[in-house]
Each structure stands twice: as C-alpha cells, then as structure tokens.
Short mmCIF file of C-alpha atoms and ligand atoms in Angstrom, two decimals:
data_model
loop_
_atom_site.label_atom_id
_atom_site.label_comp_id
_atom_site.label_asym_id
_atom_site.label_seq_id
_atom_site.Cartn_x
_atom_site.Cartn_y
_atom_site.Cartn_z
CA MET A 1 -24.58 45.87 5.50
CA ASP A 2 -26.75 42.83 6.05
CA LEU A 3 -28.25 41.63 9.32
CA CYS A 4 -27.13 37.85 9.50
CA TRP A 5 -29.11 35.87 11.89
CA HIS A 6 -27.21 33.05 13.35
CA ARG A 7 -29.19 30.11 14.71
CA ARG A 8 -27.51 26.66 14.46
CA ASP A 9 -24.32 27.76 12.55
CA LEU A 10 -22.39 29.44 15.32
CA ARG A 11 -19.13 30.07 13.41
CA VAL A 12 -17.64 32.73 11.08
CA THR A 13 -16.01 30.65 8.70
CA ASP A 14 -17.48 28.20 5.84
CA ASN A 15 -20.68 29.86 6.76
CA ARG A 16 -23.04 30.28 3.53
CA MET A 17 -25.00 33.30 4.89
CA LEU A 18 -21.98 35.30 5.88
CA ALA A 19 -19.54 34.54 2.73
CA GLY A 20 -18.22 37.97 1.47
CA ARG A 21 -20.72 39.93 3.22
CA ASN A 22 -20.51 43.16 5.30
CA ALA A 23 -22.11 41.50 8.29
CA LEU A 24 -24.17 43.02 11.22
CA PRO A 25 -24.39 39.58 13.06
CA VAL A 26 -27.01 38.71 15.53
CA PHE A 27 -28.20 35.93 17.70
CA VAL A 28 -31.67 35.91 19.15
CA LEU A 29 -32.44 33.99 22.26
CA ASP A 30 -35.77 32.76 21.44
CA GLU A 31 -38.12 31.66 24.26
CA ALA A 32 -39.70 29.22 22.06
CA VAL A 33 -36.42 27.25 21.28
CA LEU A 34 -35.63 27.75 24.83
CA GLU A 35 -38.69 25.72 26.08
CA HIS A 36 -37.69 22.68 24.15
CA ALA A 37 -34.03 22.96 25.31
CA ALA A 38 -32.16 21.39 28.21
CA PRO A 39 -29.23 22.37 30.25
CA PRO A 40 -26.27 20.55 28.31
CA ARG A 41 -27.42 22.05 25.09
CA VAL A 42 -28.06 25.43 26.50
CA ALA A 43 -24.64 25.44 28.21
CA PHE A 44 -22.76 24.53 25.18
CA MET A 45 -24.77 27.07 23.25
CA LEU A 46 -23.92 29.87 25.54
CA ASP A 47 -20.12 28.97 25.41
CA ALA A 48 -20.31 28.77 21.74
CA LEU A 49 -21.90 32.20 21.59
CA GLU A 50 -18.87 33.59 23.71
CA SER A 51 -16.49 31.84 21.07
CA LEU A 52 -18.64 33.45 18.23
CA ARG A 53 -18.48 36.82 19.83
CA GLU A 54 -14.69 36.33 20.31
CA ALA A 55 -14.20 35.64 16.73
CA TYR A 56 -16.19 38.55 15.68
CA ARG A 57 -14.16 40.87 17.83
CA GLU A 58 -10.79 39.47 16.28
CA ARG A 59 -12.49 40.88 13.01
CA GLY A 60 -12.93 44.37 14.53
CA GLY A 61 -16.80 43.66 14.99
CA ASN A 62 -19.05 42.15 17.59
CA LEU A 63 -22.17 39.83 17.80
CA LEU A 64 -25.62 41.42 18.64
CA ILE A 65 -27.37 39.37 21.39
CA GLU A 66 -31.05 39.86 21.63
CA ARG A 67 -33.81 38.21 23.65
CA GLY A 68 -37.43 37.55 22.26
CA ASP A 69 -39.52 36.42 19.46
CA PRO A 70 -37.61 36.41 16.34
CA SER A 71 -40.71 37.54 14.11
CA ALA A 72 -40.35 40.75 16.38
CA VAL A 73 -36.99 41.26 16.86
CA VAL A 74 -35.44 40.56 13.77
CA PRO A 75 -37.61 43.12 11.72
CA THR A 76 -36.92 45.53 14.34
CA LEU A 77 -33.10 45.49 14.19
CA ALA A 78 -33.33 45.33 10.25
CA ALA A 79 -35.13 48.73 10.45
CA GLU A 80 -33.36 49.99 13.23
CA PHE A 81 -29.88 49.65 11.53
CA GLY A 82 -31.27 50.35 8.01
CA VAL A 83 -29.67 47.01 6.70
CA ASP A 84 -30.26 46.05 3.05
CA THR A 85 -31.11 42.45 3.47
CA VAL A 86 -31.72 39.95 6.35
CA VAL A 87 -29.77 36.60 5.78
CA TRP A 88 -30.12 33.27 7.74
CA ASN A 89 -29.33 29.73 6.87
CA HIS A 90 -32.33 27.10 6.67
CA ASP A 91 -33.26 24.97 9.87
CA TYR A 92 -35.17 22.00 8.83
CA SER A 93 -37.37 20.96 11.56
CA GLY A 94 -40.94 21.57 11.77
CA LEU A 95 -40.90 24.18 14.71
CA ALA A 96 -38.05 26.04 12.77
CA ARG A 97 -39.67 26.29 9.61
CA GLU A 98 -42.89 27.71 11.34
CA ARG A 99 -40.76 30.19 13.13
CA ASP A 100 -38.88 31.09 9.81
CA GLU A 101 -42.02 31.36 8.11
CA ALA A 102 -43.33 33.89 10.76
CA VAL A 103 -40.21 36.14 10.45
CA ARG A 104 -40.37 36.04 6.62
CA ALA A 105 -44.00 37.34 6.74
CA ALA A 106 -43.08 39.97 9.28
CA LEU A 107 -40.27 41.11 7.14
CA ASP A 108 -42.30 40.92 3.99
CA GLU A 109 -44.99 43.22 5.69
CA ARG A 110 -42.42 45.88 6.29
CA GLY A 111 -40.87 45.54 2.85
CA ILE A 112 -37.54 44.17 4.06
CA ASN A 113 -35.65 42.27 1.82
CA HIS A 114 -34.44 38.58 2.90
CA GLU A 115 -32.61 35.57 1.64
CA GLN A 116 -31.97 32.11 3.00
CA TYR A 117 -29.36 29.58 2.37
CA HIS A 118 -28.72 25.67 2.63
CA ASP A 119 -25.78 25.62 5.04
CA ALA A 120 -26.07 22.89 7.51
CA VAL A 121 -25.95 20.19 4.85
CA ILE A 122 -24.16 19.41 1.93
CA HIS A 123 -27.10 18.38 -0.17
CA GLU A 124 -30.35 19.92 0.95
CA PRO A 125 -33.59 18.20 1.39
CA GLY A 126 -35.09 17.73 -2.14
CA SER A 127 -31.87 17.53 -3.92
CA ILE A 128 -31.47 13.72 -3.77
CA THR A 129 -34.65 12.09 -4.77
CA THR A 130 -35.87 8.92 -6.72
CA THR A 131 -36.09 9.13 -10.36
CA ASP A 132 -39.75 10.19 -9.98
CA GLY A 133 -38.56 12.89 -7.74
CA ASP A 134 -39.88 11.51 -4.41
CA PRO A 135 -37.71 11.49 -1.45
CA TYR A 136 -36.10 8.13 -0.18
CA SER A 137 -37.39 6.37 2.50
CA VAL A 138 -34.49 3.96 2.78
CA PHE A 139 -31.04 5.02 3.18
CA THR A 140 -29.24 2.82 0.59
CA TYR A 141 -29.72 4.49 -2.66
CA PHE A 142 -29.94 7.88 -0.96
CA GLY A 143 -26.58 7.16 0.46
CA LYS A 144 -24.81 6.09 -2.72
CA LYS A 145 -26.26 9.22 -4.63
CA TRP A 146 -24.98 11.44 -1.75
CA LEU A 147 -21.50 9.81 -1.91
CA ASP A 148 -21.30 10.17 -5.69
CA ARG A 149 -22.37 13.68 -6.13
CA ASP A 150 -19.63 16.53 -6.51
CA LYS A 151 -19.20 18.16 -2.94
CA PRO A 152 -19.09 22.09 -2.78
CA ASP A 153 -15.83 23.61 -1.22
CA PRO A 154 -15.93 25.56 2.09
CA VAL A 155 -17.06 29.37 1.34
CA SER A 156 -15.23 32.47 2.09
CA ALA A 157 -15.65 34.43 5.50
CA PRO A 158 -17.43 37.59 5.75
CA GLU A 159 -15.53 40.73 4.17
CA SER A 160 -16.29 42.99 7.07
CA VAL A 161 -18.12 42.91 10.44
CA SER A 162 -20.17 45.69 12.17
CA ASP A 163 -19.29 46.69 15.69
CA PRO A 164 -22.61 47.81 17.17
CA ASP A 165 -22.62 50.16 20.29
CA ASP A 166 -24.78 48.19 22.41
CA PRO A 167 -24.23 44.75 21.60
CA GLY A 168 -25.96 43.04 24.61
CA GLY A 169 -24.66 40.69 27.05
CA ILE A 170 -24.66 36.83 27.20
CA PRO A 171 -26.79 35.50 29.92
CA ALA A 172 -25.66 33.01 32.31
CA LEU A 173 -27.46 29.59 32.33
CA SER A 174 -29.28 30.52 35.48
CA ASP A 175 -30.76 33.77 33.99
CA LEU A 176 -32.30 31.82 31.37
CA GLY A 177 -34.04 29.55 34.16
CA PHE A 178 -31.80 26.36 33.60
CA GLU A 179 -30.01 24.39 36.27
CA ALA A 180 -26.48 23.37 35.74
CA PRO A 181 -26.13 20.30 33.36
CA GLU A 182 -25.81 16.88 35.35
CA GLY A 183 -22.93 15.85 33.40
CA SER A 184 -19.84 17.47 31.52
CA VAL A 185 -20.27 19.38 28.41
CA PRO A 186 -17.59 19.46 25.84
CA ASP A 187 -15.56 22.64 24.97
CA ALA A 188 -17.58 24.78 22.85
CA GLY A 189 -16.68 27.03 19.85
CA PRO A 190 -14.72 26.92 16.53
CA ASP A 191 -11.45 26.18 17.95
CA ALA A 192 -12.60 23.16 19.96
CA ALA A 193 -14.47 21.87 16.93
CA GLU A 194 -11.48 22.24 14.68
CA ASN A 195 -9.32 20.44 17.21
CA ARG A 196 -11.68 17.55 17.22
CA LEU A 197 -11.87 17.54 13.84
CA GLU A 198 -8.14 17.50 13.30
CA THR A 199 -7.44 15.11 15.90
CA PHE A 200 -9.75 12.53 14.34
CA CYS A 201 -8.70 13.28 10.66
CA ASP A 202 -5.06 12.78 11.81
CA GLY A 203 -5.49 9.33 12.66
CA PRO A 204 -8.67 7.59 14.26
CA ILE A 205 -10.48 8.11 10.70
CA ARG A 206 -8.23 5.72 9.22
CA ARG A 207 -9.38 2.82 11.64
CA TYR A 208 -12.94 4.04 11.80
CA GLU A 209 -14.56 1.21 10.24
CA GLU A 210 -12.97 -1.28 12.60
CA ASP A 211 -13.13 0.74 15.70
CA ARG A 212 -16.35 2.73 15.65
CA ASP A 213 -18.37 -0.04 17.06
CA TYR A 214 -16.18 -0.56 20.16
CA PRO A 215 -17.21 2.04 22.88
CA SER A 216 -13.94 1.68 24.64
CA ARG A 217 -11.75 2.63 21.73
CA GLY A 218 -12.94 6.17 21.41
CA GLY A 219 -12.64 5.62 17.58
CA THR A 220 -15.35 8.28 16.68
CA SER A 221 -14.96 11.85 16.05
CA ARG A 222 -17.26 13.47 18.60
CA LEU A 223 -18.28 15.85 16.03
CA SER A 224 -21.90 15.54 16.49
CA VAL A 225 -22.21 18.54 18.88
CA ASP A 226 -20.50 20.56 16.64
CA LEU A 227 -22.75 19.44 13.60
CA LYS A 228 -25.66 20.12 15.58
CA PHE A 229 -24.72 23.67 16.55
CA GLY A 230 -22.59 24.47 13.50
CA THR A 231 -19.43 25.24 15.42
CA VAL A 232 -18.01 23.73 12.38
CA GLY A 233 -19.03 23.97 8.76
CA ILE A 234 -19.98 20.73 6.96
CA ARG A 235 -18.02 21.66 3.75
CA ARG A 236 -15.06 21.98 6.20
CA VAL A 237 -15.62 18.72 7.63
CA TYR A 238 -16.06 16.95 4.29
CA ALA A 239 -12.88 18.60 2.88
CA ALA A 240 -10.73 17.36 6.02
CA THR A 241 -12.11 13.83 5.27
CA GLU A 242 -11.15 14.11 1.67
CA ASN A 243 -7.62 15.04 2.54
CA ALA A 244 -7.25 12.40 5.08
CA LYS A 245 -8.52 9.96 2.33
CA ALA A 246 -5.77 11.46 0.11
CA GLU A 247 -3.31 10.59 2.66
CA ALA A 248 -4.62 7.29 3.53
CA GLY A 249 -1.88 4.42 3.21
CA SER A 250 -3.99 1.57 2.17
CA LYS A 251 -7.31 0.60 0.64
CA GLU A 252 -8.53 -0.26 4.07
CA GLU A 253 -7.76 3.24 5.43
CA ARG A 254 -9.55 4.64 2.42
CA GLY A 255 -12.46 2.50 3.06
CA SER A 256 -12.67 3.69 6.71
CA VAL A 257 -12.77 7.42 5.73
CA GLU A 258 -15.49 6.37 3.15
CA GLU A 259 -17.44 4.81 6.01
CA PHE A 260 -17.22 7.96 7.87
CA GLN A 261 -18.34 9.96 5.22
CA SER A 262 -21.17 7.50 4.99
CA GLN A 263 -22.30 8.48 8.45
CA LEU A 264 -22.40 12.08 7.41
CA ALA A 265 -24.79 11.00 4.54
CA TRP A 266 -26.97 9.35 7.35
CA ARG A 267 -27.35 12.68 9.06
CA GLU A 268 -28.37 14.15 5.99
CA PHE A 269 -30.66 11.42 5.21
CA TYR A 270 -32.37 11.89 8.64
CA THR A 271 -32.64 15.48 7.91
CA GLN A 272 -34.65 15.16 4.68
CA VAL A 273 -37.01 12.48 6.47
CA LEU A 274 -37.50 15.31 9.05
CA TYR A 275 -38.01 17.77 6.41
CA TYR A 276 -40.77 15.70 4.52
CA HIS A 277 -42.16 14.00 7.69
CA PRO A 278 -41.94 16.74 10.39
CA ASN A 279 -44.51 14.64 12.53
CA VAL A 280 -41.65 11.90 13.05
CA VAL A 281 -41.06 13.75 16.25
CA THR A 282 -44.17 12.29 17.81
CA LYS A 283 -45.69 9.78 15.19
CA ASN A 284 -44.43 6.45 14.03
CA TYR A 285 -42.99 6.57 10.56
CA LYS A 286 -43.99 3.10 9.95
CA THR A 287 -47.43 2.04 10.82
CA TYR A 288 -48.68 -1.27 11.66
CA ASP A 289 -52.36 -2.40 10.92
CA GLY A 290 -52.98 -2.28 14.89
CA GLU A 291 -51.53 -0.21 17.54
CA ILE A 292 -48.23 -1.38 19.36
CA GLU A 293 -49.29 -1.94 23.00
CA TRP A 294 -46.45 -0.19 24.65
CA ARG A 295 -46.26 -0.77 28.60
CA THR A 296 -46.39 1.57 31.43
CA ASP A 297 -43.40 0.50 33.53
CA GLU A 298 -42.35 3.27 35.90
CA GLU A 299 -39.92 1.01 37.83
CA GLY A 300 -38.25 -0.37 34.85
CA PHE A 301 -38.12 3.23 32.95
CA ASP A 302 -36.48 4.49 36.24
CA ALA A 303 -33.86 1.67 36.44
CA TRP A 304 -33.13 2.33 32.76
CA THR A 305 -32.63 6.11 33.37
CA GLU A 306 -30.47 5.53 36.29
CA GLY A 307 -28.16 2.65 34.77
CA LYS A 308 -29.49 0.10 37.04
CA THR A 309 -30.99 -2.53 34.83
CA GLY A 310 -28.61 -5.29 35.78
CA TYR A 311 -27.51 -5.42 32.16
CA PRO A 312 -23.97 -4.05 32.13
CA ILE A 313 -23.68 -2.55 28.72
CA VAL A 314 -27.14 -1.06 28.89
CA ASP A 315 -26.22 0.54 32.36
CA ALA A 316 -22.75 1.63 31.38
CA GLY A 317 -24.46 3.67 28.35
CA MET A 318 -27.14 5.22 30.63
CA ARG A 319 -24.49 6.47 32.96
CA GLN A 320 -22.17 7.69 30.43
CA LEU A 321 -25.11 9.95 29.15
CA ARG A 322 -25.54 11.28 32.70
CA GLU A 323 -21.78 11.77 33.28
CA GLU A 324 -20.86 13.31 29.57
CA SER A 325 -24.10 14.31 28.22
CA TRP A 326 -23.25 11.99 25.23
CA MET A 327 -23.17 8.41 24.56
CA HIS A 328 -21.46 5.96 22.10
CA ASN A 329 -23.49 4.89 19.11
CA ARG A 330 -23.45 1.46 19.32
CA VAL A 331 -24.44 1.65 22.93
CA ARG A 332 -27.34 4.21 21.70
CA MET A 333 -28.72 1.52 19.85
CA LEU A 334 -28.42 -1.03 22.57
CA VAL A 335 -30.06 1.25 25.44
CA ALA A 336 -32.91 2.10 22.92
CA ALA A 337 -33.54 -1.49 21.78
CA PHE A 338 -33.59 -2.40 25.59
CA LEU A 339 -36.15 0.24 26.39
CA THR A 340 -38.50 -0.61 23.37
CA LYS A 341 -38.18 -4.19 23.09
CA ASP A 342 -37.14 -5.83 26.53
CA LEU A 343 -39.21 -3.13 28.49
CA LEU A 344 -41.78 -2.43 25.59
CA VAL A 345 -41.72 0.94 26.73
CA ASP A 346 -42.91 3.78 24.08
CA TRP A 347 -39.97 4.96 22.03
CA ARG A 348 -41.14 8.60 22.59
CA GLU A 349 -40.23 8.37 26.45
CA GLY A 350 -36.72 7.19 25.51
CA TYR A 351 -36.61 10.03 23.06
CA ASP A 352 -37.63 12.58 25.67
CA TRP A 353 -34.82 11.38 28.11
CA PHE A 354 -32.39 11.59 25.44
CA ARG A 355 -33.51 15.17 24.19
CA LYS A 356 -33.02 16.21 27.84
CA HIS A 357 -29.71 14.91 28.49
CA LEU A 358 -27.96 14.83 24.94
CA VAL A 359 -25.71 17.64 24.29
CA ASP A 360 -25.79 16.45 20.52
CA HIS A 361 -29.73 16.06 20.38
CA ASP A 362 -30.59 16.56 16.78
CA THR A 363 -34.23 16.32 16.21
CA GLY A 364 -33.70 14.34 12.78
CA ASN A 365 -30.83 12.05 14.10
CA ASP A 366 -32.51 11.49 17.32
CA THR A 367 -35.89 10.53 16.00
CA GLY A 368 -34.39 8.31 13.46
CA GLY A 369 -32.21 6.46 15.91
CA TRP A 370 -35.27 5.97 18.12
CA GLN A 371 -37.64 5.12 15.54
CA TRP A 372 -35.13 2.68 13.82
CA ALA A 373 -34.53 0.90 17.37
CA ALA A 374 -38.60 0.50 17.89
CA SER A 375 -39.04 -0.86 14.57
CA THR A 376 -41.26 2.01 13.67
CA GLY A 377 -38.76 4.15 11.42
CA THR A 378 -37.42 4.48 7.80
CA ASP A 379 -34.78 1.72 7.78
CA ALA A 380 -36.29 0.02 10.79
CA GLN A 381 -34.52 -2.76 12.46
CA PRO A 382 -37.01 -5.80 11.63
CA TYR A 383 -39.30 -6.28 14.84
CA PHE A 384 -38.27 -9.78 15.15
CA ARG A 385 -34.22 -8.91 15.20
CA ILE A 386 -33.70 -7.95 18.80
CA PHE A 387 -30.26 -7.25 20.10
CA ASN A 388 -29.10 -9.42 22.98
CA PRO A 389 -27.64 -6.99 25.60
CA MET A 390 -25.41 -9.64 26.83
CA THR A 391 -23.86 -11.07 23.58
CA GLN A 392 -23.53 -7.37 22.50
CA GLY A 393 -21.72 -6.30 25.41
CA GLU A 394 -19.43 -9.34 25.11
CA ARG A 395 -18.62 -8.70 21.35
CA TYR A 396 -18.23 -5.10 21.38
CA ASP A 397 -16.70 -4.79 24.98
CA PRO A 398 -14.88 -7.99 25.58
CA ASP A 399 -12.88 -6.83 28.21
CA ALA A 400 -15.49 -4.74 29.80
CA GLU A 401 -13.28 -1.92 29.79
CA TYR A 402 -16.03 0.41 28.75
CA ILE A 403 -18.52 -1.29 31.21
CA ARG A 404 -16.06 -0.92 34.16
CA GLU A 405 -15.32 2.75 33.29
CA TYR A 406 -19.03 3.80 33.89
CA VAL A 407 -20.19 1.20 36.35
CA PRO A 408 -17.68 1.47 39.24
CA GLU A 409 -19.47 -1.42 41.01
CA LEU A 410 -18.16 -3.71 38.55
CA ARG A 411 -14.76 -2.50 38.49
CA GLU A 412 -13.27 -5.50 40.53
CA VAL A 413 -15.26 -8.08 38.63
CA ASP A 414 -13.82 -9.97 35.90
CA PRO A 415 -14.89 -9.69 32.30
CA LYS A 416 -16.42 -13.36 32.03
CA THR A 417 -18.69 -12.92 35.17
CA ILE A 418 -19.90 -9.27 34.06
CA HIS A 419 -20.69 -10.81 30.51
CA ALA A 420 -22.43 -13.85 32.35
CA TRP A 421 -24.48 -11.55 34.84
CA HIS A 422 -27.76 -12.54 33.28
CA ASP A 423 -27.17 -16.28 33.58
CA LEU A 424 -25.52 -16.19 37.12
CA ASP A 425 -27.83 -17.50 40.00
CA ASP A 426 -28.21 -15.05 42.91
CA GLU A 427 -25.66 -16.93 44.92
CA ALA A 428 -22.95 -16.90 42.23
CA ARG A 429 -23.37 -13.23 41.56
CA PRO A 430 -20.74 -11.11 43.37
CA ASP A 431 -22.23 -9.03 45.96
CA VAL A 432 -20.62 -5.46 44.81
CA GLY A 433 -23.96 -3.55 45.11
CA TYR A 434 -24.93 -3.83 41.33
CA PRO A 435 -28.49 -5.08 40.75
CA ALA A 436 -29.42 -8.50 39.33
CA PRO A 437 -31.07 -8.18 35.87
CA ILE A 438 -34.63 -6.54 36.22
CA VAL A 439 -36.17 -8.67 33.43
CA ASP A 440 -35.36 -11.89 31.69
CA HIS A 441 -34.15 -11.07 28.24
CA ALA A 442 -35.21 -14.46 26.58
CA ILE A 443 -38.71 -14.11 28.19
CA ARG A 444 -39.00 -10.44 27.13
CA ARG A 445 -37.76 -11.20 23.57
CA GLU A 446 -40.72 -13.60 23.05
CA VAL A 447 -43.14 -11.05 24.57
CA ALA A 448 -41.67 -8.16 22.37
CA ILE A 449 -42.17 -10.47 19.28
CA GLU A 450 -45.62 -11.40 19.82
CA THR A 451 -46.76 -7.83 20.63
CA PHE A 452 -45.32 -6.68 17.42
CA GLU A 453 -47.06 -9.76 15.55
CA ARG A 454 -50.48 -8.67 17.17
CA ALA A 455 -49.84 -5.14 15.87
CA ARG A 456 -49.33 -6.65 12.52
CA GLY A 457 -52.70 -8.48 12.80
CA GLU A 458 -50.62 -11.66 12.96
CA GLU A 459 -52.43 -13.38 15.93
C1 FAD B 501 -31.31 5.97 19.79
C2 FAD B 501 -30.32 6.82 18.92
C3 FAD B 501 -30.67 8.32 19.13
C4 FAD B 501 -29.62 9.08 18.43
N1 FAD B 501 -29.46 10.53 18.74
C5 FAD B 501 -28.85 11.40 18.17
C6 FAD B 501 -29.00 12.71 18.25
O1 FAD B 501 -29.80 13.22 19.07
N2 FAD B 501 -27.91 13.43 17.72
C7 FAD B 501 -27.11 12.99 16.83
O2 FAD B 501 -26.12 13.77 16.19
N3 FAD B 501 -26.77 11.74 16.41
C8 FAD B 501 -27.81 10.76 17.20
N4 FAD B 501 -27.68 9.37 16.88
C9 FAD B 501 -26.60 8.94 15.88
C10 FAD B 501 -25.21 8.75 16.55
O3 FAD B 501 -25.35 7.77 17.59
C11 FAD B 501 -24.50 10.08 16.88
O4 FAD B 501 -24.42 10.76 15.87
C12 FAD B 501 -22.88 9.54 17.26
O5 FAD B 501 -22.93 8.80 18.29
C13 FAD B 501 -22.36 10.87 17.55
O6 FAD B 501 -21.12 10.54 18.01
P1 FAD B 501 -19.76 10.96 16.87
O7 FAD B 501 -19.96 12.52 16.46
O8 FAD B 501 -18.49 10.71 17.41
O9 FAD B 501 -20.18 10.11 15.61
P2 FAD B 501 -19.21 9.53 14.56
O10 FAD B 501 -19.26 8.25 14.41
O11 FAD B 501 -18.08 10.24 14.38
O12 FAD B 501 -19.91 10.16 13.34
C14 FAD B 501 -19.96 11.46 12.63
C15 FAD B 501 -21.19 12.23 12.46
O13 FAD B 501 -22.10 11.29 11.35
C16 FAD B 501 -23.27 11.39 12.03
N5 FAD B 501 -23.71 10.28 12.44
C17 FAD B 501 -23.29 9.21 12.88
N6 FAD B 501 -23.94 8.19 13.15
C18 FAD B 501 -25.31 8.48 12.69
C19 FAD B 501 -26.22 7.77 12.68
N7 FAD B 501 -26.55 6.63 13.08
N8 FAD B 501 -27.65 8.68 12.37
C20 FAD B 501 -27.46 9.85 11.92
N9 FAD B 501 -26.18 10.65 12.05
C21 FAD B 501 -24.82 9.84 12.22
C22 FAD B 501 -23.53 12.55 13.27
O14 FAD B 501 -23.39 13.79 12.69
C23 FAD B 501 -22.02 12.16 13.83
O15 FAD B 501 -21.47 13.21 14.44
C24 FAD B 501 -28.55 8.73 17.62
C25 FAD B 501 -28.43 7.28 17.36
C26 FAD B 501 -29.28 6.44 18.14
C27 FAD B 501 -29.45 4.85 17.99
#
C-alpha cells in the first residue's frame, strides 16, 4: 500500500501518482498554503475534495483528510500505516517546491521511500529547451516544439483504495477562517470538469479560433479552474481535443482545435517560466535600465476594482470577476493594460487583486498574464503598443452585449453611445448613474510611453 498525497490533482482517473497502485489517499490542509489562498479557490477546493472523497467511496475506499504542516503530517501517516512508499505529483511554484523539499527531507530522515511524478503538465519543465539546453524565454519555438511532440495517453486508475477507520472530516469554509466568496464559484469535481470538457469539445472548440476573443460568445472552455486544481487530467483533455480534431469537418475547424491546443502549450510555457524563475511572482522578468515609476493612485485603483472607471469594457470585466470569480481572457488583457498603462499602477497590485478574486488563479499563468500586460514579462507586449479600451470594446463587443450584461447602468444605452462614452461631453452623456471616464486615455497613453522611455534611459 502506498500513501498517495493529493495536492493540485483532485481526481482519481488519469492521475500519474495513482496509476495501478494500492492507494491510501490523503489530502493535507496546509496552513502555509491557506495563507496565500482566497475564498473562491478554497470554496472550490472544498467542494472538489467532497467529490474526490465520493469517487474513492465508489471504489470501496476513502480519502484521508488531515490538517497541519505536511512535513510533519505526511511522514507520521506513512509510519502509522506502514506504507511502502509515499507518492505525489510535482508542483512547480517556488513555495510548493520548498514545501516538497521539506517533506522529502523529513521522509529521508525516517528512511521512508518516496516517489514523485510529472502530472499537471504534458511536457514537464526542462523537457522542451533550446538546442543549447536552455529554457525558452519566448513562446514561439517552445509552442511549436510542444505541439510537435508525441503526447502521452491518459493513465489507468488505482488498482485498489484503502478505507481507513477514521478518515477525518472536510471542514467548512468558515472553519478555515474564510468568508463566503463574493462571486459565484463553478461546480467542482471530476463530473463537472468532464461536463465542461465534453460540452466544449462537442461544439465550441471547432469555432474557438473565431470566437475566443469575443467575451459575449462564451466560446472558451472554462477549464482553467479544473486545470488549476487537477479535477481533470491534462492527458484526458488533450485526448478529447484530438478526438474533436479527428471529427472536425473542415480545415478551419481543425485549425480551431489546434489553436486551443496551443493555449494548453501557453500554460506549460508559463509553468516552465515559473519553474526556472520562481521570483517572477514579485520581480519583473524583463528589466529596464531604470525603474519604472509606477504611481500610487488609490482612487484610480479603487475605481478599477469596483468596475467604475468609466471605460465600459474594463468595468464589465472587473464586475464579471466579482460576480463569477472568473474573467474572459481578452478582457483580462484589457483590464490589466488599463491598470498598468492608463493608471500606471504596478502590475503587482493588479496581480494581488486577481489572486484574491480569481477561482482559477494559477501562479504561472497569472504572473505571465500580468507581466505581459505590464511589458515586463517574457513575451511582453511592447511598451508602446497600448490597448485602447474604447476601440477594443467596440471591436470585441460590438453590440455591447457583454458590457450590458455586467454593467446594468448601461442596459438601456445603445451600443454606439456606449462605445463613444469617452468622446461624449458631460451634457451628451446619458444620466444613467454610470461614471464619466476617470482618465483621458489619449493623455495617459503618452504619459505611459514617456514613463517607459525614461525607464529605458531614453530621455
Ligand atoms: C492578466 C492576466 C491574468 C491571467 N491569470 C490567469 C490565472 O490566474 N489562471 C489561468 O489559468 N489563466 C490566467 N490567464 C490566462 C487566461 O486568461 C485564462 O487561462 C483563460 O481566460 C481561462 O479561461 P478558459 O479556461 O475558458 O480558457 P480557454 O481559452 O478555454 O483556454 C484553455 C486553457 O488554456 C490555458 N490558457 C488559455 N489562455 C492562456 C494564456 N493566455 N496563458 C496561459 N494559459 C492560457 C488555460 O489553462 C485555459 O484553461 C490570465 C491572463 C491575463 C491576461
């Protein structure tokens, strides 16, 4: 029997550490991890643990739930149950690796065998490198190699599962000291994840390339939360996309599936960036000769968090985040650009807000997205290419459907007026309780460019 330590792999099927084992599964509620967590993610995680426990019960076993420091809990359990080996799947952030190192050391000290597997990604960090063996710092070649490589099939389920006498209870959110999440949280667990995967692969994936940028079309998979918590296996996701490709009726549809697969490669690209540069969480990946002079703008930051900047697409996104603990990708790019360029607020403040509110917050993807928008990242947006929130809104939400869904004040306002909000003078702007723009984009754009040029020493 092996002690199988679940972390961000909350499923029984297509789980590398479990394949073919006689498993004694455990989940440890780790105070150090909870310190960095936030209500939407903890709520999702607790529901996912219920589903995981149920899945084990269906196999005649149960999931042990423990609380404490894994470097104390895991070796103690291993000794108590006399297991052969302790197994877990790798996690790639700096904090997770420190924790795992401490557990490894504690197990070594007690002479307990342990093994680790790469599970959360298809191609683990270090397996796709330049010809010199260095990690890639731009996506293009990484992505091409990632797509060209053979992909592993989903792995088998455990052979058997133990049913310990005292498996421990799954706490409520409040027992862990968290408030209820402000926004809704998606259904958690393997069935919900499989449902999202199948629904997406049955149709939207074939139009993904066209639809993915239009937030009102619901054209994306919504699998980010499942990939974050591992309620679905990445090999299973890839296999489903390959089936969709085989069933695609045209070159365009096949291209759409490949576009989706390439997003999975982006996720693994950012995972390897985080693996090799754990400090991207707090430090700019790309440095300029001088410091970027970020501003302190409490009022602007508050307006941004509340969805009251007077830029409708930005506000719709920020309100979607608070309502659904999730935001559409194109809009994430726009709100991040608005904060870091129009308001010149440090990306770390935006990242922190996202970390607290996103149910799918993933350290690699979140820092990757923020640093891209702030022009400090790996494949960073050049500092002089600054999104115009009005034209972007008009282009990707022409009928203002998305905007009107999340900004009720604008529901009765026609799309043309909404997209011209910035250009209207105060008398022409309908009095619907929605604010005038808090900054003038044209001016702020110039200020941002000058600020970045100063940081580059070009003034
Ligand atoms: C500022 C900013 C912050 C972000 N923060 C996160 C985050 O915390 N967690 C997160 O998972 N994604 C993050 N992203 C990336 C992207 O916005 C989300 O992955 C996507 O919106 C999730 O919705 P989906 O699952 O429907 O995506 P789909 O379009 O269906 O994509 C499928 C999967 O591919 C991966 N993916 C898609 N786009 C990207 C991308 N640009 N970078 C890396 N992986 C990608 C995700 O795992 C996603 O679930 C961020 C992007 C930006 C610009």
